[in-house]
Amino acid sequence: MLTDSPSDDGFEVIVHGEAPPLAPTGGALPAEHPSARLHASRIERAARATGLDARLLHAVIRTESAYDAAAVSPKGAAGLMQLMPDTARRYGVTDRLDPDQNVMGGARYLRDLMVRFDNRLELVLAAYNAGEGAVERHGRAIPPYAETRRYVPRVMEHYRRPM
């Protein structure tokens, strides 16, 4: 299991220091991650079905799971878009590790968050990470959680990368 915020002593550091900057590819995908192309068609389908920008889905997936369809977090989030069990049920996802179901469920959730938070992308991303209630409880602002404060700019950076 990989994490950027270990919850106990059972974790081992496998990368020291900062990651080297990624070279721009000039390709069609906003993320240069090697596995991005593997999931590109399912991401495009989910984007078309929900009216979202495929680049946003790529940015969330890259940040959430690094395109690992079998990723499971210590908190129980699973799959490419790291869906929690309740969110998966809410969007009809019966197998969170099925990439097609996971991406479609995550895209539908993001679309609903866009409506709820008036297309304010930073709030949408904060809600995706920390929960809708947390954003509401903090006055419709990014909650003061360290993980969420790291998460939102990370997704935004991936999303804003030129194509």
Short mmCIF file of C-alpha atoms in Angstrom, two decimals:
data_model
loop_
_atom_site.label_atom_id
_atom_site.label_comp_id
_atom_site.label_asym_id
_atom_site.label_seq_id
_atom_site.Cartn_x
_atom_site.Cartn_y
_atom_site.Cartn_z
CA MET A 1 0.00 0.00 0.00
CA LEU A 2 1.26 3.49 -0.88
CA THR A 3 0.37 6.69 0.94
CA ASP A 4 1.62 10.26 1.30
CA SER A 5 0.29 10.46 4.85
CA PRO A 6 1.03 7.29 6.85
CA SER A 7 -1.27 6.65 9.78
CA ASP A 8 1.04 4.43 11.82
CA ASP A 9 4.58 3.01 12.01
CA GLY A 10 3.91 0.16 9.56
CA PHE A 11 4.99 2.20 6.52
CA GLU A 12 8.33 2.31 4.75
CA VAL A 13 9.68 5.34 2.86
CA ILE A 14 10.36 4.29 -0.72
CA VAL A 15 11.05 7.70 -2.25
CA HIS A 16 13.27 10.27 -0.56
CA GLY A 17 13.18 13.96 -1.41
CA GLU A 18 11.13 15.62 -4.09
CA ALA A 19 10.14 13.95 -7.32
CA PRO A 20 11.95 15.27 -10.38
CA PRO A 21 9.90 17.62 -12.53
CA LEU A 22 8.00 15.94 -15.33
CA ALA A 23 8.92 16.90 -18.85
CA PRO A 24 6.01 18.21 -20.91
CA THR A 25 4.84 15.69 -23.45
CA GLY A 26 2.86 17.94 -25.75
CA GLY A 27 0.44 15.01 -26.06
CA ALA A 28 -3.31 14.97 -25.73
CA LEU A 29 -3.38 13.99 -22.05
CA PRO A 30 -2.84 16.58 -19.32
CA ALA A 31 -1.06 14.02 -17.16
CA GLU A 32 2.22 12.51 -18.27
CA HIS A 33 1.70 9.47 -16.09
CA PRO A 34 2.67 6.27 -17.95
CA SER A 35 -0.68 4.58 -17.22
CA ALA A 36 -2.85 7.52 -18.34
CA ARG A 37 -3.33 6.10 -21.84
CA LEU A 38 -4.40 2.72 -20.44
CA HIS A 39 -7.52 4.34 -18.95
CA ALA A 40 -8.03 7.18 -21.47
CA SER A 41 -11.04 5.69 -23.29
CA ARG A 42 -13.02 4.94 -20.11
CA ILE A 43 -12.21 8.43 -18.81
CA GLU A 44 -13.42 9.97 -22.09
CA ARG A 45 -16.66 7.95 -21.89
CA ALA A 46 -17.30 9.09 -18.31
CA ALA A 47 -16.50 12.69 -19.22
CA ARG A 48 -18.95 12.66 -22.16
CA ALA A 49 -21.66 10.98 -20.06
CA THR A 50 -21.37 13.54 -17.25
CA GLY A 51 -20.43 16.67 -19.18
CA LEU A 52 -17.14 17.00 -17.32
CA ASP A 53 -13.74 17.84 -18.76
CA ALA A 54 -11.76 14.61 -19.22
CA ARG A 55 -8.68 16.53 -18.06
CA LEU A 56 -10.36 17.01 -14.67
CA LEU A 57 -10.99 13.28 -14.36
CA HIS A 58 -7.37 12.58 -15.29
CA ALA A 59 -6.17 15.08 -12.69
CA VAL A 60 -8.31 13.53 -9.94
CA ILE A 61 -7.28 9.99 -10.87
CA ARG A 62 -3.62 10.88 -11.05
CA THR A 63 -3.79 12.48 -7.60
CA GLU A 64 -6.04 9.86 -6.01
CA SER A 65 -4.53 6.60 -7.24
CA ALA A 66 -1.74 7.34 -9.72
CA TYR A 67 -3.86 5.35 -12.21
CA ASP A 68 -3.72 2.20 -10.07
CA ALA A 69 -7.12 0.53 -10.49
CA ALA A 70 -6.39 -1.79 -7.54
CA ALA A 71 -5.40 0.99 -5.11
CA VAL A 72 -7.00 0.83 -1.65
CA SER A 73 -6.30 3.55 0.92
CA PRO A 74 -5.90 3.02 4.67
CA LYS A 75 -9.28 4.77 5.10
CA GLY A 76 -11.02 2.31 2.76
CA ALA A 77 -11.22 4.32 -0.47
CA ALA A 78 -10.72 2.11 -3.52
CA GLY A 79 -10.02 2.12 -7.23
CA LEU A 80 -8.88 4.73 -9.71
CA MET A 81 -10.99 7.51 -8.20
CA GLN A 82 -10.69 6.20 -4.64
CA LEU A 83 -14.38 5.82 -3.94
CA MET A 84 -15.49 5.26 -0.37
CA PRO A 85 -18.07 2.49 0.14
CA ASP A 86 -20.98 4.90 0.82
CA THR A 87 -20.18 7.03 -2.22
CA ALA A 88 -19.95 3.92 -4.39
CA ARG A 89 -23.36 2.73 -3.18
CA ARG A 90 -24.83 6.19 -3.75
CA TYR A 91 -23.78 6.07 -7.41
CA GLY A 92 -24.61 2.42 -8.08
CA VAL A 93 -21.03 1.17 -8.12
CA THR A 94 -21.14 -2.50 -7.11
CA ASP A 95 -17.43 -3.20 -7.64
CA ARG A 96 -15.20 -0.29 -6.67
CA LEU A 97 -12.18 -2.00 -8.23
CA ASP A 98 -13.86 -2.29 -11.64
CA PRO A 99 -12.25 0.60 -13.54
CA ASP A 100 -15.33 1.39 -15.66
CA GLN A 101 -17.72 1.46 -12.70
CA ASN A 102 -15.23 3.36 -10.55
CA VAL A 103 -14.54 6.12 -13.07
CA MET A 104 -18.21 6.55 -13.94
CA GLY A 105 -19.21 6.65 -10.26
CA GLY A 106 -16.47 9.15 -9.44
CA ALA A 107 -17.38 11.30 -12.45
CA ARG A 108 -21.05 11.34 -11.45
CA TYR A 109 -20.06 12.34 -7.92
CA LEU A 110 -17.85 15.16 -9.23
CA ARG A 111 -20.69 16.36 -11.47
CA ASP A 112 -23.06 16.48 -8.49
CA LEU A 113 -20.45 18.35 -6.45
CA MET A 114 -20.10 20.86 -9.30
CA VAL A 115 -23.83 21.57 -9.04
CA ARG A 116 -23.81 21.72 -5.25
CA PHE A 117 -20.83 24.08 -5.08
CA ASP A 118 -21.74 26.31 -8.05
CA ASN A 119 -18.88 25.06 -10.27
CA ARG A 120 -16.32 26.39 -7.79
CA LEU A 121 -13.69 23.81 -8.62
CA GLU A 122 -11.56 24.25 -5.51
CA LEU A 123 -14.61 23.61 -3.29
CA VAL A 124 -15.63 20.65 -5.47
CA LEU A 125 -12.18 19.11 -5.03
CA ALA A 126 -12.16 19.83 -1.31
CA ALA A 127 -15.54 18.13 -1.00
CA TYR A 128 -14.33 15.16 -3.05
CA ASN A 129 -11.41 14.78 -0.65
CA ALA A 130 -12.85 15.74 2.74
CA GLY A 131 -16.58 15.25 2.17
CA GLU A 132 -19.41 17.59 1.29
CA GLY A 133 -20.35 18.09 4.92
CA ALA A 134 -16.85 19.24 5.84
CA VAL A 135 -16.94 21.96 3.18
CA GLU A 136 -20.40 23.06 4.33
CA ARG A 137 -19.40 23.03 8.04
CA HIS A 138 -16.46 25.31 7.23
CA GLY A 139 -18.63 27.96 5.61
CA ARG A 140 -18.40 26.58 2.06
CA ALA A 141 -14.63 26.93 2.21
CA ILE A 142 -11.74 24.50 1.97
CA PRO A 143 -11.59 22.77 5.37
CA PRO A 144 -8.44 23.36 7.42
CA TYR A 145 -7.29 19.75 7.07
CA ALA A 146 -3.63 19.32 6.05
CA GLU A 147 -4.47 16.52 3.62
CA THR A 148 -7.17 18.57 1.89
CA ARG A 149 -4.98 21.67 1.79
CA ARG A 150 -2.35 19.59 -0.05
CA TYR A 151 -4.87 17.76 -2.22
CA VAL A 152 -6.69 20.69 -3.83
CA PRO A 153 -3.59 22.44 -5.24
CA ARG A 154 -2.14 19.11 -6.37
CA VAL A 155 -5.24 18.28 -8.44
CA MET A 156 -5.42 21.85 -9.74
CA GLU A 157 -1.78 21.67 -10.83
CA HIS A 158 -2.40 18.47 -12.80
CA TYR A 159 -5.60 19.91 -14.27
CA ARG A 160 -3.99 23.17 -15.40
CA ARG A 161 -1.04 21.56 -17.15
CA PRO A 162 -1.12 22.54 -20.81
CA MET A 163 -2.06 19.88 -23.28
#
